[in-house]
C-alpha positions as a printed NumPy array, in Angstrom:
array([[-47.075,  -2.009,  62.741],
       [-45.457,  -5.614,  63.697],
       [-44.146,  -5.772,  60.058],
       [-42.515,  -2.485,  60.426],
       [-41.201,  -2.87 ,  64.097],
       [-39.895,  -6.126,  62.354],
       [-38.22 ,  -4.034,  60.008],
       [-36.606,  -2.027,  62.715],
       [-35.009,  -4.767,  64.317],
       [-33.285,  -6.594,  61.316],
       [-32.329,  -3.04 ,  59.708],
       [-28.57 ,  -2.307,  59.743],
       [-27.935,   1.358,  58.505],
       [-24.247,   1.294,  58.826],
       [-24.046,   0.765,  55.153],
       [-27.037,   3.102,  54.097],
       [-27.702,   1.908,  50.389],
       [-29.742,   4.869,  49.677],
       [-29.24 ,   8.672,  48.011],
       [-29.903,  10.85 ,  50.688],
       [-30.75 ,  14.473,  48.415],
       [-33.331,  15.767,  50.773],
       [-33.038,  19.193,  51.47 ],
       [-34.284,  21.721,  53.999],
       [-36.065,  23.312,  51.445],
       [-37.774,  20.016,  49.902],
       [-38.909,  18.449,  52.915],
       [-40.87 ,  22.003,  53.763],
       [-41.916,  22.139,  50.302],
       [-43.359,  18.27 ,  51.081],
       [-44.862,  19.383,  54.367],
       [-47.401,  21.318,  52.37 ],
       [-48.409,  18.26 ,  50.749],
       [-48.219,  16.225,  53.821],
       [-51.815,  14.722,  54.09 ],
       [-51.831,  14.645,  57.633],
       [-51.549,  18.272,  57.881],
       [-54.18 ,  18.919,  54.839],
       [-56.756,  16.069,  56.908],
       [-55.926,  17.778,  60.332],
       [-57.017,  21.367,  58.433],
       [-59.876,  20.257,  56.908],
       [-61.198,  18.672,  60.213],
       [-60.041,  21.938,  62.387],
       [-61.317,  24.904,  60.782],
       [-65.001,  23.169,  60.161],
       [-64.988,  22.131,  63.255],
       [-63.604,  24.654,  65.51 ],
       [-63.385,  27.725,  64.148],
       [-66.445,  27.719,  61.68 ],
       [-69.094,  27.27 ,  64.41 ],
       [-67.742,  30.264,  66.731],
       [-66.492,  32.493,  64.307],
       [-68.25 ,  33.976,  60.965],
       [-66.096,  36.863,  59.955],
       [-63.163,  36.337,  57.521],
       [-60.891,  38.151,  59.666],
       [-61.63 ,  35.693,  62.169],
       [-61.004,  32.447,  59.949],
       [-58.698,  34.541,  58.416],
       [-56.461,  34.866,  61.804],
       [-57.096,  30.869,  62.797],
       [-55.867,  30.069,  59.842],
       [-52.661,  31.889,  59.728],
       [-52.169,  30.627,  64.048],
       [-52.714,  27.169,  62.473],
       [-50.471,  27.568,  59.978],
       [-47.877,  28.733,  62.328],
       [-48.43 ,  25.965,  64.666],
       [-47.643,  23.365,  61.803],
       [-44.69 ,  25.601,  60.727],
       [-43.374,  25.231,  64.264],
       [-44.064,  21.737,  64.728],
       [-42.388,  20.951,  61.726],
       [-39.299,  23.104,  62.731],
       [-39.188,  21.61 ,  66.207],
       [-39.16 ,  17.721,  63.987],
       [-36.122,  19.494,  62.494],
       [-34.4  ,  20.603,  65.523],
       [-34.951,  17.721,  67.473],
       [-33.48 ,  15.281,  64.198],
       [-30.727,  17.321,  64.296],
       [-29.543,  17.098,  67.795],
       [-30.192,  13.423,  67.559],
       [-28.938,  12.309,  64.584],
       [-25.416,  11.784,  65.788],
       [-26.623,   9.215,  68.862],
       [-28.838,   7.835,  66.861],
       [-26.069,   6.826,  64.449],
       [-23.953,   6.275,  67.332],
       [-26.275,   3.761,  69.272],
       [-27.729,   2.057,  66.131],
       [-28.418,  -1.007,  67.302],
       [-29.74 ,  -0.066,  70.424],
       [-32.171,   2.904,  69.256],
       [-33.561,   0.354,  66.31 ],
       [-34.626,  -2.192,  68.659],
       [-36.322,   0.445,  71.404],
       [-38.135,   1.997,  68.255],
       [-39.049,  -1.666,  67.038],
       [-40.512,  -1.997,  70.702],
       [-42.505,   0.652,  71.019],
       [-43.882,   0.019,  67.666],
       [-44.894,  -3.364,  69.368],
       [-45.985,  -1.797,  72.319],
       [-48.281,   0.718,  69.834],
       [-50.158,  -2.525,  68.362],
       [-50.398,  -3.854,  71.459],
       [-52.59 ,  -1.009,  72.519],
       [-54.455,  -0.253,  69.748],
       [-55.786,  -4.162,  69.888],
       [-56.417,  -3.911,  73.826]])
């Protein structure tokens, strides 16, 4: 996390170097194979909704509400990048090195 926070600071992005093809459609096609969100399923329905419910309309149901949740979760991500994308490239500088600090401050409490 210090290498990366690092990484914030010296970045300059005013010159991105990059080919930026991502799509709306590709990065929801990624999402399903996002292994954060195929961990956070496999640890939610076994433990949650397996020991109260039996049925397969029941898991049936939680899985569909968890499925929405993650589908609005990932459209709020969207959202919110959009609106922000234009003061984040506008304040550059300034949003790199509060990201780069509270990547800091993350280590920090993860080692206290």
């Amino acid at each position: 996390m210090l290498y990366l926070a690092y990484l914030m600071c010296k970045s300059h992005s005013s010159n991105p170097t990059g080919n930026q093809t991502a799509t709306f459609l590709s990065g929801f096609m990624m999402q399903f194979l996002n292994p954060k969100v195929v961990l956070f399923s496999w640890t939610v329905i076994p433990t949650f909704v397996m020991p109260h419910y039996s049925t397969a309309s029941a898991v049936t149901v939680s899985i569909v509400a968890l499925t929405l949740i993650g589908f609005l979760a990932f459209t709020t991500w969207v959202l919110f990048g959009r609106v922000f994308k234009s003061f984040f490239q506008k304040h550059n500088r300034i949003a790199s090195v509060m990201m780069a600090l509270l990547l800091v401050y993350a280590a920090l409490m993860i080692w206290l």
